[in-house]
PDB file of C-alpha atoms and ligand atoms in Angstrom:
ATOM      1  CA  UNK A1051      81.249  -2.020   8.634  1.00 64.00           C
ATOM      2  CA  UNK A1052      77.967  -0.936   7.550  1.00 57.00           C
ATOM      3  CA  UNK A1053      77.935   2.896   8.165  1.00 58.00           C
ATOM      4  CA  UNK A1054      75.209   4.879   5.806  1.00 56.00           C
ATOM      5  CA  UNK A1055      71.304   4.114   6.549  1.00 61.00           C
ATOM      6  CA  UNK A1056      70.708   1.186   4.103  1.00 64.00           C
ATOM      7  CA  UNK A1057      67.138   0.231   3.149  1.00 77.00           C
ATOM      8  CA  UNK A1058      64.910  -0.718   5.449  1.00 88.00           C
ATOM      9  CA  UNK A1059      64.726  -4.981   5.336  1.00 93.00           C
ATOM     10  CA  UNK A1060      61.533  -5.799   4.174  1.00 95.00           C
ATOM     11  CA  UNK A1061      59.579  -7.249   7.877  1.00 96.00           C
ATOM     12  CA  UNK A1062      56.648  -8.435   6.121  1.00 93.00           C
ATOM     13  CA  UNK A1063      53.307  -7.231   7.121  1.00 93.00           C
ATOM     14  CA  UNK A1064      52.674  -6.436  10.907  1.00 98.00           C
ATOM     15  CA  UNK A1065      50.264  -5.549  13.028  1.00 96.00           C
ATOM     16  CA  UNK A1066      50.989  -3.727  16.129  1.00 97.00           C
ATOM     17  CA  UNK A1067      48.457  -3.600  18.869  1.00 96.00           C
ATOM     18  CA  UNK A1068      48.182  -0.132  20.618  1.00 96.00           C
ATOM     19  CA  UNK A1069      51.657   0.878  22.645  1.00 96.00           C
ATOM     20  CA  UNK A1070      52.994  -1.863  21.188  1.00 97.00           C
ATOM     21  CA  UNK A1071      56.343  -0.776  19.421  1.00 96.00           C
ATOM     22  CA  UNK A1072      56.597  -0.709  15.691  1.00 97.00           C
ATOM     23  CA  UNK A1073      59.850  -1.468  13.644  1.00 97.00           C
ATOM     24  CA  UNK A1074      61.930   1.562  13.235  1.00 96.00           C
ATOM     25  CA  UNK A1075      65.378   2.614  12.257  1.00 96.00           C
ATOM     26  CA  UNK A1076      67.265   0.651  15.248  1.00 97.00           C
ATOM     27  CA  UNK A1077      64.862  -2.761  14.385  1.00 97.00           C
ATOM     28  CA  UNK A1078      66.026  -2.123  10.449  1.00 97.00           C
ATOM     29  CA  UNK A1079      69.716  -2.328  11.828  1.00 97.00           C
ATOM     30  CA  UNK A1080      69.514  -5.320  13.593  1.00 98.00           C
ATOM     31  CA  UNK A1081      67.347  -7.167  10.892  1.00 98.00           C
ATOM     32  CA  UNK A1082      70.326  -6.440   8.708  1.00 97.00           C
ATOM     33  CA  UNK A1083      72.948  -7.486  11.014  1.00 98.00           C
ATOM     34  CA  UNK A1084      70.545 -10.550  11.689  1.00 98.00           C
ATOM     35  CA  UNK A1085      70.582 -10.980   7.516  1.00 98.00           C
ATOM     36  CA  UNK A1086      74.303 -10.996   7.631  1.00 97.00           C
ATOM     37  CA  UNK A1087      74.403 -14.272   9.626  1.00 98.00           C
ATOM     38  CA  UNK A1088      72.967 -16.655   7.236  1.00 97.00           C
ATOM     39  CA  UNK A1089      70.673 -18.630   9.576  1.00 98.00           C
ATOM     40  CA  UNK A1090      69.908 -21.884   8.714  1.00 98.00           C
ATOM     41  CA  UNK A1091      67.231 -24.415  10.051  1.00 98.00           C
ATOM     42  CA  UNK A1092      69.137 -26.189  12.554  1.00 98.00           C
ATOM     43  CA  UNK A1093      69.986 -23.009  14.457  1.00 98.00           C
ATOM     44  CA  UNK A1094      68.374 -21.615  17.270  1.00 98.00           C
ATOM     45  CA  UNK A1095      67.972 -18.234  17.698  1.00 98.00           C
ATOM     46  CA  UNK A1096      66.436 -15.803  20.688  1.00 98.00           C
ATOM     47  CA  UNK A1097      64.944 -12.088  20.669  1.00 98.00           C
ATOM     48  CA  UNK A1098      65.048 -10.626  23.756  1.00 98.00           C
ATOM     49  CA  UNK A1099      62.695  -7.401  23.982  1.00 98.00           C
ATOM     50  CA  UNK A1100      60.432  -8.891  20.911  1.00 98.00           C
ATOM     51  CA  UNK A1101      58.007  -5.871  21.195  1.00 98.00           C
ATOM     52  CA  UNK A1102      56.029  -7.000  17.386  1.00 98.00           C
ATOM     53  CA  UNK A1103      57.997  -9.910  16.719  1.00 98.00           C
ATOM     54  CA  UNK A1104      59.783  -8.435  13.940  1.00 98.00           C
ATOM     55  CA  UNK A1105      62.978  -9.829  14.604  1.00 98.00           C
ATOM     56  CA  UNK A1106      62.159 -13.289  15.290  1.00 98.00           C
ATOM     57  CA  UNK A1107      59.864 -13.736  12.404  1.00 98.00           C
ATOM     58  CA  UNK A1108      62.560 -12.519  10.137  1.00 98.00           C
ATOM     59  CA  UNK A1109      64.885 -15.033  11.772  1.00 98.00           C
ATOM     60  CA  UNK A1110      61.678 -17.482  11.327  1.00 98.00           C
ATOM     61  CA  UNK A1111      61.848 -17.570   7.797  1.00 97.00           C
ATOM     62  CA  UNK A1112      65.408 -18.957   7.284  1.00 97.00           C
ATOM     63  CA  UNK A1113      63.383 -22.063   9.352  1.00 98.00           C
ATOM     64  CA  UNK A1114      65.647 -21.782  12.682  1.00 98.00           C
ATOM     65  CA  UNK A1115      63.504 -22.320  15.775  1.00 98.00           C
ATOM     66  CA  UNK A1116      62.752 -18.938  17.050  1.00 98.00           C
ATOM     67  CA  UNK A1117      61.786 -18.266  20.625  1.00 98.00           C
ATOM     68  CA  UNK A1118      60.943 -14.126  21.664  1.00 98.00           C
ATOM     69  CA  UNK A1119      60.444 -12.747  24.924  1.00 98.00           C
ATOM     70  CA  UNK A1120      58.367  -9.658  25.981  1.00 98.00           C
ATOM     71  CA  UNK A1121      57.868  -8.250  29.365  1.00 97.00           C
ATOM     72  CA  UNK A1122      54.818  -6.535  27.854  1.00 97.00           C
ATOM     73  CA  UNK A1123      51.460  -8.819  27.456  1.00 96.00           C
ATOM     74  CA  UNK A1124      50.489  -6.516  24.506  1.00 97.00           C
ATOM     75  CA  UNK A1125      53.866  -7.266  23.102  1.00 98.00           C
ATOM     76  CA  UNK A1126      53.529 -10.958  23.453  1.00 98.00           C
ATOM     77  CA  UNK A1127      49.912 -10.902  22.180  1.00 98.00           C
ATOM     78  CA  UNK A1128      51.093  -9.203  18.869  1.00 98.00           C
ATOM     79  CA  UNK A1129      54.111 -11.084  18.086  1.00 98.00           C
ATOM     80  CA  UNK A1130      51.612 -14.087  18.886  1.00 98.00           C
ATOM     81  CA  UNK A1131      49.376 -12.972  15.917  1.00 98.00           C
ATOM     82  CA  UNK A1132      51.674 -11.783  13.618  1.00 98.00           C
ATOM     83  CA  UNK A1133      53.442 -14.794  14.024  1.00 98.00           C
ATOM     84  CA  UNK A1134      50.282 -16.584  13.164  1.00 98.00           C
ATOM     85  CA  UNK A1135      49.729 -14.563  10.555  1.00 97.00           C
ATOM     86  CA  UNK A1136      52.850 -14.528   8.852  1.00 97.00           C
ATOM     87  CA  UNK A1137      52.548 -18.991   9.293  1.00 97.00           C
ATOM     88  CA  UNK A1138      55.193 -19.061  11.280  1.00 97.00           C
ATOM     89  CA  UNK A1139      56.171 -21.110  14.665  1.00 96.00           C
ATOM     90  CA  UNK A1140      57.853 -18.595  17.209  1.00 98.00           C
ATOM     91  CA  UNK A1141      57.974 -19.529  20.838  1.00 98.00           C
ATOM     92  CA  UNK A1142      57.102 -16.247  22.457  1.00 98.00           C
ATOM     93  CA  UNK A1143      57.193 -16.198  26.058  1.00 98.00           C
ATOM     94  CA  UNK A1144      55.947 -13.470  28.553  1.00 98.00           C
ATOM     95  CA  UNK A1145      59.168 -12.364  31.123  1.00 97.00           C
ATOM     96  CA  UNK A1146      61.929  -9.760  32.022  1.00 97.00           C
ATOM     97  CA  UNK A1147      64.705 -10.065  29.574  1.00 98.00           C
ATOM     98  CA  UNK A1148      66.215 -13.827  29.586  1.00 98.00           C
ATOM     99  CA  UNK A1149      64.273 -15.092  32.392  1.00 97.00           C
ATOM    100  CA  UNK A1150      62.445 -17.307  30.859  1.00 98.00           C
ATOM    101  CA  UNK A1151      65.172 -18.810  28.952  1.00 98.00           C
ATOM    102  CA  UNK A1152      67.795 -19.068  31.625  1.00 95.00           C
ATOM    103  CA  UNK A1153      68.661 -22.554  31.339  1.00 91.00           C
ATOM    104  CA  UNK A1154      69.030 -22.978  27.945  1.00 98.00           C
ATOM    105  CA  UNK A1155      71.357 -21.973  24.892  1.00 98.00           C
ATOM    106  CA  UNK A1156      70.992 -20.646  21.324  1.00 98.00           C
ATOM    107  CA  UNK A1157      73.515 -20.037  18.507  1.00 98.00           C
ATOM    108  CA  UNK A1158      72.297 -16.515  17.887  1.00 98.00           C
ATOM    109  CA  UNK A1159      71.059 -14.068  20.592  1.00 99.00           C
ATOM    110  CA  UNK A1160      69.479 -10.968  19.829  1.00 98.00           C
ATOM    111  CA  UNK A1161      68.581  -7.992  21.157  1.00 98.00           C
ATOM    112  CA  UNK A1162      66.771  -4.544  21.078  1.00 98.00           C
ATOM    113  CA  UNK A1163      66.117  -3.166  24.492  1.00 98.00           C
ATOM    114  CA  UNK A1164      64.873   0.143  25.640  1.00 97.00           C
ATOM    115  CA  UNK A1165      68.281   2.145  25.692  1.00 97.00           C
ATOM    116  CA  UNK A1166      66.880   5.562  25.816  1.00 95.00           C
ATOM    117  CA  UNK A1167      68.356   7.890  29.276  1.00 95.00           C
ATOM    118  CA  UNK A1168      65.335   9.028  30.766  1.00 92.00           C
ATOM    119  CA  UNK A1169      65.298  11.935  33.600  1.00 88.00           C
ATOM    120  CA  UNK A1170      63.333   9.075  35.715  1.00 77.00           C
ATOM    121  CA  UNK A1171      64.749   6.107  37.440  1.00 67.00           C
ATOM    122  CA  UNK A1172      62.684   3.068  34.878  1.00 56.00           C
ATOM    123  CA  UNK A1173      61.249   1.456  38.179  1.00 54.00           C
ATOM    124  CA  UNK A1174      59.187   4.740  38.658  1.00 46.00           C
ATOM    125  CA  UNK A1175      57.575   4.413  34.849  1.00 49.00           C
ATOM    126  CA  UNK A1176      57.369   0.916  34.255  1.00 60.00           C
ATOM    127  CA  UNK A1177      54.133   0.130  32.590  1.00 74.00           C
ATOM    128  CA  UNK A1178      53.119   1.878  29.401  1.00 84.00           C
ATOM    129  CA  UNK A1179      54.369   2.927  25.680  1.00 90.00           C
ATOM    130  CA  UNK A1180      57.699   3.947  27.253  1.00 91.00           C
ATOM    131  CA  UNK A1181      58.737   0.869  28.483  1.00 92.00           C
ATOM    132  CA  UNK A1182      59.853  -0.211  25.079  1.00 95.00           C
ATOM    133  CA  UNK A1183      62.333   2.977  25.158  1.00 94.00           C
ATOM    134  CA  UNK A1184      62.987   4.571  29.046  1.00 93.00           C
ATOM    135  CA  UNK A1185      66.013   2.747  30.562  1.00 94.00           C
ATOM    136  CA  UNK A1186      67.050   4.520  33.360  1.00 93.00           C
ATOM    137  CA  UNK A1187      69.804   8.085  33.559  1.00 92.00           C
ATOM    138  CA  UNK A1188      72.240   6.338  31.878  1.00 93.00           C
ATOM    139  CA  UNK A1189      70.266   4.827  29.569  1.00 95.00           C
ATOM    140  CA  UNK A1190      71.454   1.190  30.618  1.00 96.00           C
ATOM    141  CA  UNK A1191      69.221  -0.625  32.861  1.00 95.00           C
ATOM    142  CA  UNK A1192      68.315  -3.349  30.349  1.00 97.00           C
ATOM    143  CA  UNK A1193      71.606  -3.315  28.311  1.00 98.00           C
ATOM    144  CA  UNK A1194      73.748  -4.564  31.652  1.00 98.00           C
ATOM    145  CA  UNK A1195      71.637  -6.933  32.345  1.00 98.00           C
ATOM    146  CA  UNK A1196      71.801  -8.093  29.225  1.00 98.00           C
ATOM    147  CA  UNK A1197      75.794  -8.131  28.775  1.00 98.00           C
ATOM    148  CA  UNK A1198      75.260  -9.777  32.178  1.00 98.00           C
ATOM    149  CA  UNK A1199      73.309 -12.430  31.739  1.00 98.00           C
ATOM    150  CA  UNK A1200      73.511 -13.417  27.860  1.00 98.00           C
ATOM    151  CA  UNK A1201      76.564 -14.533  27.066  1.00 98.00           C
ATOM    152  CA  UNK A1202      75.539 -17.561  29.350  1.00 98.00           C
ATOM    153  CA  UNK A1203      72.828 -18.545  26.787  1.00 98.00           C
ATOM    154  CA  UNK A1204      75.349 -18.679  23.811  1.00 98.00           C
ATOM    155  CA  UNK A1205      76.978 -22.314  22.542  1.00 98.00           C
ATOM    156  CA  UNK A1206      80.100 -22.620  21.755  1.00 98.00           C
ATOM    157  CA  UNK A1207      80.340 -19.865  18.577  1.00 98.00           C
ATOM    158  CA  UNK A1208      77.162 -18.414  19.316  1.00 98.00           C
ATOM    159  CA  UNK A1209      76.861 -14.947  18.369  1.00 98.00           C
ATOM    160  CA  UNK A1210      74.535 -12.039  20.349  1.00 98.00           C
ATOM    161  CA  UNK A1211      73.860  -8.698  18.186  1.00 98.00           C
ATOM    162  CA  UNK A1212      72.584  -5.600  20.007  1.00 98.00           C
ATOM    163  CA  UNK A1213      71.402  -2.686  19.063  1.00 98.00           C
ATOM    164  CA  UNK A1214      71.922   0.721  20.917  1.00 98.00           C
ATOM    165  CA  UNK A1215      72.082   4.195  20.669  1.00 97.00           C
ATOM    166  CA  UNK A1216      76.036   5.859  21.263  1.00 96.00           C
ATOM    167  CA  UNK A1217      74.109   8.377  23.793  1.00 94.00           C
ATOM    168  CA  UNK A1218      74.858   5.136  26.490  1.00 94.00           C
ATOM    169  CA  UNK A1219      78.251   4.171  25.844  1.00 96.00           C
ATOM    170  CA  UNK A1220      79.432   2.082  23.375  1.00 98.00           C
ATOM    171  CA  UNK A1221      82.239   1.345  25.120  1.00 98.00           C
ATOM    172  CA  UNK A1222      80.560   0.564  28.018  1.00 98.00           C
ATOM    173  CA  UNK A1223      79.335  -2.301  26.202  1.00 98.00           C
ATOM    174  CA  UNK A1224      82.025  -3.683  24.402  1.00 98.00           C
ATOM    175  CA  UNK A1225      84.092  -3.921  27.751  1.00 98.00           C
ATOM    176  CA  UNK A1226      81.005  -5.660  29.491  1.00 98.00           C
ATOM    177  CA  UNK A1227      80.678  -8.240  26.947  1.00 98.00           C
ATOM    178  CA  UNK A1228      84.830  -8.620  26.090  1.00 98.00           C
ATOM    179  CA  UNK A1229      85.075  -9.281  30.574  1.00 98.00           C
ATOM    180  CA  UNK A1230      82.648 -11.612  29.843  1.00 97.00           C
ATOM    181  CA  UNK A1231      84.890 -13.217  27.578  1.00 97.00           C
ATOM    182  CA  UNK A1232      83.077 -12.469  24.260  1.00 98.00           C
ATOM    183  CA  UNK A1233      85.277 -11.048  21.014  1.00 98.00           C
ATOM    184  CA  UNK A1234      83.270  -8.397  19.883  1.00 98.00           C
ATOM    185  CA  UNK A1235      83.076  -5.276  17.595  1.00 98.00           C
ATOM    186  CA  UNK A1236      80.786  -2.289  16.249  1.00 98.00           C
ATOM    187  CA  UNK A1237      79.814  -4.123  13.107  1.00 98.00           C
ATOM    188  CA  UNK A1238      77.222  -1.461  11.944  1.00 96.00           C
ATOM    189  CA  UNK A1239      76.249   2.183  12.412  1.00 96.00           C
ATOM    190  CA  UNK A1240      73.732   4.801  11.270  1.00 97.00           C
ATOM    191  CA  UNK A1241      73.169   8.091  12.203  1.00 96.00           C
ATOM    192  CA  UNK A1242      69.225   8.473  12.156  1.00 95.00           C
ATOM    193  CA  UNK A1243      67.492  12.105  12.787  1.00 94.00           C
ATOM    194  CA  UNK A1244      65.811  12.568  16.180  1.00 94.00           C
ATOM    195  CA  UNK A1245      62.498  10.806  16.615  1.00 90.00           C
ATOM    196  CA  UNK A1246      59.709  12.221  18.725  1.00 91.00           C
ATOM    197  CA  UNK A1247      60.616  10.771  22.455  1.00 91.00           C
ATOM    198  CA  UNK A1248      64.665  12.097  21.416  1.00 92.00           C
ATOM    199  CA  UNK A1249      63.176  15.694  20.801  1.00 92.00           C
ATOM    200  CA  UNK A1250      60.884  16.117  23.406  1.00 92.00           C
ATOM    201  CA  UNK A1251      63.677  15.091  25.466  1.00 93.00           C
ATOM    202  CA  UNK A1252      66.398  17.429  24.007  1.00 94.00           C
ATOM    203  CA  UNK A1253      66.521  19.837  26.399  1.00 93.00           C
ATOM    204  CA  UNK A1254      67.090  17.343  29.413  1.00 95.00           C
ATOM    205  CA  UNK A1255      69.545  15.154  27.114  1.00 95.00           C
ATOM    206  CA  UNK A1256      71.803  17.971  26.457  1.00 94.00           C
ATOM    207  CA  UNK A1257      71.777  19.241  30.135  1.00 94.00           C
ATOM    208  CA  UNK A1258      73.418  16.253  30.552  1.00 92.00           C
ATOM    209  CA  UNK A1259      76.138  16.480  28.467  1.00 92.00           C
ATOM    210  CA  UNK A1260      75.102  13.638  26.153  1.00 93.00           C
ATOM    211  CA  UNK A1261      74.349  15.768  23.089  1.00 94.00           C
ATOM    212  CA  UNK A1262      75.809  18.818  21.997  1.00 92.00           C
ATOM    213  CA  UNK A1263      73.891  21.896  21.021  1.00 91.00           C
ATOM    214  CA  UNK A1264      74.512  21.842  17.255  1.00 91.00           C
ATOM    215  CA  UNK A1265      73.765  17.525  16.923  1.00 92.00           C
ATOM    216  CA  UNK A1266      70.877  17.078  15.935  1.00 90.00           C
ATOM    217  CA  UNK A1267      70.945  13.258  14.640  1.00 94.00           C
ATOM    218  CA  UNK A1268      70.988  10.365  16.857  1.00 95.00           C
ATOM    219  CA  UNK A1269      74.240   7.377  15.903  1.00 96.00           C
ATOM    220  CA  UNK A1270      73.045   3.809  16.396  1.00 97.00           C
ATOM    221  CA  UNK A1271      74.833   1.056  16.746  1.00 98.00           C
ATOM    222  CA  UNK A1272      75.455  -2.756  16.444  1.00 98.00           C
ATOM    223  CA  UNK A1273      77.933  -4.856  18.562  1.00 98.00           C
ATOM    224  CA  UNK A1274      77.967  -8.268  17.804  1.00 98.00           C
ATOM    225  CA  UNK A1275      79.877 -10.463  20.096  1.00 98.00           C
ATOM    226  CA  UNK A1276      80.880 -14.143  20.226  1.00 98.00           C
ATOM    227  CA  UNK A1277      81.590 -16.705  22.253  1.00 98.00           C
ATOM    228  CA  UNK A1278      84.673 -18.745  21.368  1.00 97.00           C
TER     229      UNK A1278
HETATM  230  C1  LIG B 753      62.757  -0.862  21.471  1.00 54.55           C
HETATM  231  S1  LIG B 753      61.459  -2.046  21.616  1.00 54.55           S
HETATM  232  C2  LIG B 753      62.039  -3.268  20.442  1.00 54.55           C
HETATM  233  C3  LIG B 753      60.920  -4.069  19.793  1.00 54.55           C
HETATM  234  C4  LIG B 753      61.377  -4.949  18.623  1.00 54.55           C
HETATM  235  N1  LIG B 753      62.375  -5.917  19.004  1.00 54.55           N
HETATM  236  C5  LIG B 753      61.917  -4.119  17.480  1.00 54.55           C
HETATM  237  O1  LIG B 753      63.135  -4.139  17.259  1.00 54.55           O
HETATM  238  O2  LIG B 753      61.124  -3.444  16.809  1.00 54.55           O
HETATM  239  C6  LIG B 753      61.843  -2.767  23.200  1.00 54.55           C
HETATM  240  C7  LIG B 753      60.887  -3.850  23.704  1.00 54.55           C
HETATM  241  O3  LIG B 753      61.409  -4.319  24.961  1.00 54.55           O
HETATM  242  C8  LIG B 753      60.341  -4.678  25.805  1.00 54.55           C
HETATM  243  N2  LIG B 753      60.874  -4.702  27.178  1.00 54.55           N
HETATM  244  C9  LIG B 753      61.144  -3.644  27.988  1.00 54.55           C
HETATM  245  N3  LIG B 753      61.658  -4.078  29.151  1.00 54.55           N
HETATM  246  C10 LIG B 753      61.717  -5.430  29.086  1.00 54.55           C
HETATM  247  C11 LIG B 753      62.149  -6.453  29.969  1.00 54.55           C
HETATM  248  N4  LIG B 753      62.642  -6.160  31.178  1.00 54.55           N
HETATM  249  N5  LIG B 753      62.064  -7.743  29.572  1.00 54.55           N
HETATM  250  C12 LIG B 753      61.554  -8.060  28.349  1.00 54.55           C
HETATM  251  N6  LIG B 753      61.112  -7.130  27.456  1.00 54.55           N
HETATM  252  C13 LIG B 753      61.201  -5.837  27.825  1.00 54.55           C
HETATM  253  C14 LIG B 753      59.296  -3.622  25.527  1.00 54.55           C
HETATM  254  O4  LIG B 753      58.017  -4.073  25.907  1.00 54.55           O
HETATM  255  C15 LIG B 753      59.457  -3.446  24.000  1.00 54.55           C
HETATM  256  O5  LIG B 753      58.575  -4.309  23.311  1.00 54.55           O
END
């Protein structure tokens, strides 16, 4: 298991438009956990919660067909030119979460949602920057619905890789996706210092129990799960 905080996987030039969320420590993770697959060009791959496009252009360069979704227009529209930029053919589609893919299936799913608790139900916030982050009190709105609803899109072998923070349960996941009857595992972890949403929400966060007073790095994670 990958545990220190590796290099950051070289994502090629992007632009991001304004609110738009640029590749940080959690998109790093997955691109390596994404690296670690060995795509090839007769796979088919999905990024749920695209934001830039990072992901699925990295994924585009091994020559797999990539197709991204975004519930943000901004988002779409910037993966949409960086794709073009970068010469690349992504299928990025405007929806909430698998939607717009619901009928079909991929060899490798992947995914980073927002996964940050928020002292707001996300219905209440749900336009803006902090869409890419807020997800709710616990801090899984878009990660159940996820474990939910993804494990139908896998073939037979097909692999999904999240990315989370351990402030919403780790375990939480695993069991969804194992009842789902996925075998997974933590393949990856790295414990990253807060960032600016984490500290302006520090007091709130440890109110709640879900850091302690002396912590002051955040532990990400990587569960990769896969279908039989
Ligand atoms: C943490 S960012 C990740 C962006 C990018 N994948 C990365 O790793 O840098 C989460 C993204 O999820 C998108 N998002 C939030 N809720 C969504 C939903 N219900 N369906 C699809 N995308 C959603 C946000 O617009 C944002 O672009």
């Amino acid at each position: 298991m990958t545990t220190a905080a590796a290099p950051p996987v070289d994502l090629g030039s992007l632009w991001t438009l304004p609110g738009v969320y640029a590749p940080q420590a959690d998109t790093h993770l997955l691109a390596r956990a994404l690296q670690a697959e060995g795509l090839t060009a007769d796979m088919d791959v999905l990024d749920i919660c695209t934001g830039s496009g990072a992901l699925a252009l990295l994924a585009a360069r091994s020559g797999a067909r990539v197709s991204a979704i975004d519930i943000s227009l901004r988002a779409v529209m910037t993966a949409r030119l960086n794709a073009a930029r970068a010469g690349h053919r992504v299928r990025i589609l405007r929806g909430d979460l698998t939607g717009p893919v619901a009928a079909q299936h991929f060899d490798v799913v992947m995914s980073n949602p927002p996964y940050v608790p928020a002292p707001h139900a996300r219905r209440s916030r749900s336009h803006g920057p902090q869409r890419a982050w807020d997800a709710g009190l616990c801090g899984r709105e878009s990660l159940d619905r996820i474990c939910a609803h993804a494990p139908g899109l896998l073939r037979p072998n097909g692999v999904l890789l999240l990315v989370h923070s351990g402030l919403c349960g780790v375990e939480e996941t695993l069991d969804r996706l194992t009842a789902s009857g996925l075998r997974c595992a933590v393949t990856s972890r790295a414990f990253v210092p807060f960032g600016p949403v984490m500290t302006e929400r520090l007091p709130w966060l440890r109110a709640q129990g879900l850091i302690g007073p002396d912590e002051n790095t955040e532990e990400l994670v990587v569960v990769r799960a896969q279908r039989s």
